[in-house]
C-alpha positions as a Python dict, from the first residue, in 0.01 Angstrom:
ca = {
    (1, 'X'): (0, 0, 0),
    (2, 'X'): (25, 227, 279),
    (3, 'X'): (-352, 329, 345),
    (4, 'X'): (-246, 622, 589),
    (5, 'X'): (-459, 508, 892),
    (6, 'X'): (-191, 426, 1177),
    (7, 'X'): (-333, 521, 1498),
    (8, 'X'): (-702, 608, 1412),
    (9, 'X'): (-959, 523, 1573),
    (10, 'X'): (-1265, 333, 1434),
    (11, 'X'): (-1614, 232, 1539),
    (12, 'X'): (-1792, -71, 1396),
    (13, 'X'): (-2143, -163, 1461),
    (14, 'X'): (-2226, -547, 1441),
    (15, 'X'): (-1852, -614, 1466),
    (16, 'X'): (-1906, -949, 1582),
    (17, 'X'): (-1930, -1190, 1288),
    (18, 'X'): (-1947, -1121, 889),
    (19, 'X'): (-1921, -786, 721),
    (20, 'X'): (-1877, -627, 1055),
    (21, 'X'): (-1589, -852, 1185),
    (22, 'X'): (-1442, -828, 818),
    (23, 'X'): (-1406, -432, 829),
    (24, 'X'): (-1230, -453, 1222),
    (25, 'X'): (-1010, -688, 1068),
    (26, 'X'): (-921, -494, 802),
    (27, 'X'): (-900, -148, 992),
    (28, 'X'): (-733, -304, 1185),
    (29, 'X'): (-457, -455, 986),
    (30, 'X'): (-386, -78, 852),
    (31, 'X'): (-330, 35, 1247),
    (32, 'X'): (-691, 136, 1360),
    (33, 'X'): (-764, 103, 1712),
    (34, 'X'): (-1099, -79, 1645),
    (35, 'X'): (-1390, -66, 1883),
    (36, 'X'): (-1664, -332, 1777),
    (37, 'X'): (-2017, -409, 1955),
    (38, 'X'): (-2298, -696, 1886),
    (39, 'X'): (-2552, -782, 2094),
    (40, 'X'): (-2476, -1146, 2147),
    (41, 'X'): (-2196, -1126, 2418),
    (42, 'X'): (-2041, -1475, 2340),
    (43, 'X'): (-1990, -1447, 1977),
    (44, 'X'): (-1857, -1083, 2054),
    (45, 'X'): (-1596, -1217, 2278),
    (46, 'X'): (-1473, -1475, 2022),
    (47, 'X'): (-1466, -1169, 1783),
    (48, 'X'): (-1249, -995, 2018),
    (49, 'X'): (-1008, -1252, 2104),
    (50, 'X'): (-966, -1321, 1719),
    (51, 'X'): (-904, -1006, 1615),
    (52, 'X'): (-686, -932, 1967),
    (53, 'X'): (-528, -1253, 1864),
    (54, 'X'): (-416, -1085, 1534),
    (55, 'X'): (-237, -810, 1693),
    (56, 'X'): (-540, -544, 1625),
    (57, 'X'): (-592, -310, 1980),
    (58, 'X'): (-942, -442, 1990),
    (59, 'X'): (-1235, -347, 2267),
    (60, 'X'): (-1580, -528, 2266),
    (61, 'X'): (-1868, -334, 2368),
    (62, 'X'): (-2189, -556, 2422),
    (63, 'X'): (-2477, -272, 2284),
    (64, 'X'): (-2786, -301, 2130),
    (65, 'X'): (-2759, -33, 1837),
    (66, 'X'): (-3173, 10, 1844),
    (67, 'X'): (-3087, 160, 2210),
    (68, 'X'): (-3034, 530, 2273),
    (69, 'X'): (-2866, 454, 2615),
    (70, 'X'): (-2632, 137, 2439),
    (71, 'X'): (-2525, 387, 2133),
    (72, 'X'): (-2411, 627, 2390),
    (73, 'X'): (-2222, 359, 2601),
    (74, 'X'): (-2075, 212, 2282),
    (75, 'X'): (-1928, 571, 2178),
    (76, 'X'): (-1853, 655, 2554),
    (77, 'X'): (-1629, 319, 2568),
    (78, 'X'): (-1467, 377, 2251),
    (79, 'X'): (-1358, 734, 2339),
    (80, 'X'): (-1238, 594, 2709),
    (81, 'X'): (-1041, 274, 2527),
    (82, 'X'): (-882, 527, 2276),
    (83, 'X'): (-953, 872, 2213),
    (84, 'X'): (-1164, 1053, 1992),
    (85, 'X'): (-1368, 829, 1717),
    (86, 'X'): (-1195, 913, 1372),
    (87, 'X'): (-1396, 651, 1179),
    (88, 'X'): (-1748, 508, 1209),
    (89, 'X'): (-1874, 206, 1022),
    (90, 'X'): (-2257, 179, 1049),
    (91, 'X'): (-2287, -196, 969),
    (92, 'X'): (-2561, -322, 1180),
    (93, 'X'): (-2907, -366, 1032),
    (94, 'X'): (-3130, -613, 850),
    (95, 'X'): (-3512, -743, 752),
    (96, 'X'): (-3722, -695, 1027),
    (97, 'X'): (-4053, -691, 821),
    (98, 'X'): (-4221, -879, 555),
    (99, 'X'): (-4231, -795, 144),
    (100, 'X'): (-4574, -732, 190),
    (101, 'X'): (-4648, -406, 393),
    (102, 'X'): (-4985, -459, 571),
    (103, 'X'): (-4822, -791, 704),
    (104, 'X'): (-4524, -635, 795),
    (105, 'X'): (-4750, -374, 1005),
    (106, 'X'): (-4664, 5, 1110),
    (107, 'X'): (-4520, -152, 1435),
    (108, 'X'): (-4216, -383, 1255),
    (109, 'X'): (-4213, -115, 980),
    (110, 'X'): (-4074, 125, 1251),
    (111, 'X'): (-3871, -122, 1404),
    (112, 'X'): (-3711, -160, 1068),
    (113, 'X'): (-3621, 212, 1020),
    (114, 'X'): (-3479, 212, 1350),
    (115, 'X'): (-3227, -64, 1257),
    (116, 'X'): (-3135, 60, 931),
    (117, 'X'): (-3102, 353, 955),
    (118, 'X'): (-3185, 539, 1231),
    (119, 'X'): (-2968, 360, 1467),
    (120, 'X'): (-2684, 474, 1178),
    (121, 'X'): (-2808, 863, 1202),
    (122, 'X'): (-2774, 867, 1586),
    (123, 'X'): (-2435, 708, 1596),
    (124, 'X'): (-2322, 970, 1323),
    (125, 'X'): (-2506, 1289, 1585),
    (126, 'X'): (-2233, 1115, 1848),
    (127, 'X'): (-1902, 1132, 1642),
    (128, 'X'): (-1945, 1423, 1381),
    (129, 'X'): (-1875, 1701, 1614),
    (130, 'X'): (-1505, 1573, 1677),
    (131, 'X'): (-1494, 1511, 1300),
    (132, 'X'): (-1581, 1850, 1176),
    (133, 'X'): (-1340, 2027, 1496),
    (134, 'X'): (-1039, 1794, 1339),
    (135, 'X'): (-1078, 1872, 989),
    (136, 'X'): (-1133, 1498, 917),
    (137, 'X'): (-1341, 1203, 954),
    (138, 'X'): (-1487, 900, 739),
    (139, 'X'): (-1847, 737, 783),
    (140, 'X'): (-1859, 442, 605),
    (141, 'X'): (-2192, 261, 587),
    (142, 'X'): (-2285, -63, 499),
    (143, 'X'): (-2630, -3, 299),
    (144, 'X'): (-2740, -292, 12),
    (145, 'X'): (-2806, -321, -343),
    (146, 'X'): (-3161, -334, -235),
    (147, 'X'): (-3159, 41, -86),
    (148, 'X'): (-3090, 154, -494),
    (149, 'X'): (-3363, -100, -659),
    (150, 'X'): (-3629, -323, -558),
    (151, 'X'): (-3607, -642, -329),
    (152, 'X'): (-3570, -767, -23),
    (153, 'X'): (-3846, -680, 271),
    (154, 'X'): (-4010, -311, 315),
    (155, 'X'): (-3881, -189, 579),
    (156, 'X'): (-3501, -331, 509),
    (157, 'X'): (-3558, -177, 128),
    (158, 'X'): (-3690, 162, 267),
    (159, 'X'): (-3426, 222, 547),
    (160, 'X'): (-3132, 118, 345),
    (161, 'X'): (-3247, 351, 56),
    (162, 'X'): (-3292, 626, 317),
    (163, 'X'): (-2908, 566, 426),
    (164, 'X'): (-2800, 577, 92),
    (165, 'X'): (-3008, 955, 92),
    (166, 'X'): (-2886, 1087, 400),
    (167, 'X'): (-2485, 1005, 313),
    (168, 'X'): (-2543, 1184, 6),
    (169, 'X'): (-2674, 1524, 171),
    (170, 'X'): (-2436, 1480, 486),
    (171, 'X'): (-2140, 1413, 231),
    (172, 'X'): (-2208, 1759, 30),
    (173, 'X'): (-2233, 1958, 301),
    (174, 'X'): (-1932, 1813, 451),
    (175, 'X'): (-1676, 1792, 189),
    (176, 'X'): (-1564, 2137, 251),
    (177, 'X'): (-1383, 2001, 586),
    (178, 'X'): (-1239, 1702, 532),
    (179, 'X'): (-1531, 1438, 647),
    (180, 'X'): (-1619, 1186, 386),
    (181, 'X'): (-1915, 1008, 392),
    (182, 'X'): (-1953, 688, 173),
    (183, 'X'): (-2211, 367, 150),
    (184, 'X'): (-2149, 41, 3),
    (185, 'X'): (-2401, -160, -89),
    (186, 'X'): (-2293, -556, -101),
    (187, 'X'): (-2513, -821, -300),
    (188, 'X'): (-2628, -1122, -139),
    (189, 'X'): (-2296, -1172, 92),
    (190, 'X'): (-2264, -1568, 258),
    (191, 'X'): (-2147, -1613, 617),
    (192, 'X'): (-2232, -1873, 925),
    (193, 'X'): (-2554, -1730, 1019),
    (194, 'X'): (-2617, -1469, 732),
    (195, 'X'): (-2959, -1453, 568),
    (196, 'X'): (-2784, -1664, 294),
    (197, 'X'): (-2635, -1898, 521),
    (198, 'X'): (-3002, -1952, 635),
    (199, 'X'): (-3142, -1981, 287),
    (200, 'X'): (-2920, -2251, 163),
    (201, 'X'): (-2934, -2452, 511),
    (202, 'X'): (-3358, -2424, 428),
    (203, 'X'): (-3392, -2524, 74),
    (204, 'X'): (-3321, -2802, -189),
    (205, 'X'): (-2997, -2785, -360),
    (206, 'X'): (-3210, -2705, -660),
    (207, 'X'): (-3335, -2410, -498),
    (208, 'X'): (-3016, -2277, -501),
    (209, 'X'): (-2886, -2339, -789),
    (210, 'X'): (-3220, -2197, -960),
    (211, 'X'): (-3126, -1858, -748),
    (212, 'X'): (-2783, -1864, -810),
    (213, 'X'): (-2827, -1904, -1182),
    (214, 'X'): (-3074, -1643, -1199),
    (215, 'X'): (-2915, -1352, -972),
    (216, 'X'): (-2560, -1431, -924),
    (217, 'X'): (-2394, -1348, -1256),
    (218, 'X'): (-2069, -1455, -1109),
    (219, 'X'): (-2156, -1773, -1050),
    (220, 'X'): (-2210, -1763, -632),
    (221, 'X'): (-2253, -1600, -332),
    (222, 'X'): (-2028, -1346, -219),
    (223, 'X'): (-1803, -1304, 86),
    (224, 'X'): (-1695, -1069, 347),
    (225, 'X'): (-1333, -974, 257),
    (226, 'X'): (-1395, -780, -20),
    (227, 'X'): (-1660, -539, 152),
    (228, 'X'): (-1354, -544, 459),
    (229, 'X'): (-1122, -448, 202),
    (230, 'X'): (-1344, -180, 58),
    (231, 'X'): (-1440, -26, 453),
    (232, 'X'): (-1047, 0, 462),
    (233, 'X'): (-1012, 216, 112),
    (234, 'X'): (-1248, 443, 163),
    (235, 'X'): (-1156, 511, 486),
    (236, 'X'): (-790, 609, 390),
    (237, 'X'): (-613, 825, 264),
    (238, 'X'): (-575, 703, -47),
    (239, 'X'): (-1015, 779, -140),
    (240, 'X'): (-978, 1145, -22),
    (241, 'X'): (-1161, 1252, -356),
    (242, 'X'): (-1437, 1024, -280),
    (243, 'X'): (-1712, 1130, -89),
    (244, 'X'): (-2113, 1088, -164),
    (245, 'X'): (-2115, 744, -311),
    (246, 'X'): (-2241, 448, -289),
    (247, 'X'): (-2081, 155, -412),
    (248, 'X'): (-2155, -145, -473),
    (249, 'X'): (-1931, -489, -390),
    (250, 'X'): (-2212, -748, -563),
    (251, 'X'): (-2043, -977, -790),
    (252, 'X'): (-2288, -782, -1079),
    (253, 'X'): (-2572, -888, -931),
    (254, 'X'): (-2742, -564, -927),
    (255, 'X'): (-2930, -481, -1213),
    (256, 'X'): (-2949, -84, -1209),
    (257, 'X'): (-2755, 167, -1384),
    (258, 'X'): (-2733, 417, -1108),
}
């Protein structure tokens, strides 16, 4: 299927391994120009050479997405590489705090908001005004079944439920021209070095098996391609009537209605 995307441009935040690495790969595929940043440098370069490697016009872009001045750089060297930014994928964030919110402290609480969703809001400040002057434009961002019920820590819960709320009001308002704005919210997704990855690699295979049997109703963790494969769809043509959802690629994990 033709998903209409030859020649756009895309941005991807924590584009180095996992979900991130998945949705270049997959933007890619369709004919996106694919700009990608991490902060780890060497892992970004593999990233680039795999995905150059595939035939995808791929720059790397080693940023910090917590950092004013590295958000600016990343857009900066996306627009230089390729033109104006046609697609964003807000990917980057995770669990800076604890469950518990007086151990988790104002100061981690913040730093928390700032990776989940702040860091998301900025980026989106950078490439809506080209957006809105073109009549089109997708933000695509990678939120969590924990941002729509409980679980996981408070900060991660809070700013991923507060992405979820702002691509709802920036989607209304921005439906009349052409600029869809869309979440997904994976399950518990396993990759080298996910927070999965890191919770099989600490526990008894019991452990595991106890979690999987009690949360996974499909039987095990999920993977990367399908949230890829999802990035790609509602970034095409082919979702142009979807705009202000959020939805989820969990395997039926999650347990809410809504």
């Amino acid at each position: 299927m033709d998903l209409g995307l030859q020649g756009r441009v895309a941005m991807i935040t924590g584009g180095s391994h996992g979900l991130g690495k998945q949705s270049a790969a997959a933007l890619g595929r369709e004919g996106c120009k694919v700009a990608i940043c991490a902060r780890g440098a060497e892992q970004l370069e593999e990233a680039r050479a795999e995905l150059a490697g595939a035939g995808i016009e791929v720059i790397a872009v080693q940023a910090d997405v917590t950092s004013q001045d590295d958000r600016v750089r990343f857009h900066d060297e996306a627009r230089s590489a390729f033109g104006e930014v046609d697609i964003l994928v807000n990917n980057a964030g995770g669990r800076r705090g604890e469950i518990d919110f007086l151990a988790t402290g104002m100061e981690r609480f913040r730093e928390g908001l700032e990776f989940n969703l702040f860091s998301a809001v900025e980026l989106v400040n950078l490439v809506l005004p080209h957006m809105r002057e073109q009549k089109w434009g997708r933000i695509i961002s990678i939120s969590s079944i924990y941002g729509r019920e409980y679980g996981g820590s408070v900060d991660y819960m809070t700013g991923k439920a507060g992405l979820i709320a702002f691509s709802k009001h920036l989607a209304l308002n921005l439906a009349p021209e052409n600029v869809l704005v869309n979440c997904i919210a994976p399950g518990s997704i396993d990759f080298p070095g996910s927070t999965w990855d890191r919770f099989q690699q600490n526990n008894t295979p019991e452990v595991v098996s106890e979690f999987i049997s009690r949360n996974l109703p499909a039987g095990k963790f999920g993977w990367p391609e399908p949230i890829g494969e999802t990035v790609a769809f509602l970034a095409s043509e082919r979702a142009d009537l979807i705009t202000g959802t959020c939805l989820n690629v969990d395997g039926g994990q999650s347990r809410s209605l809504f």
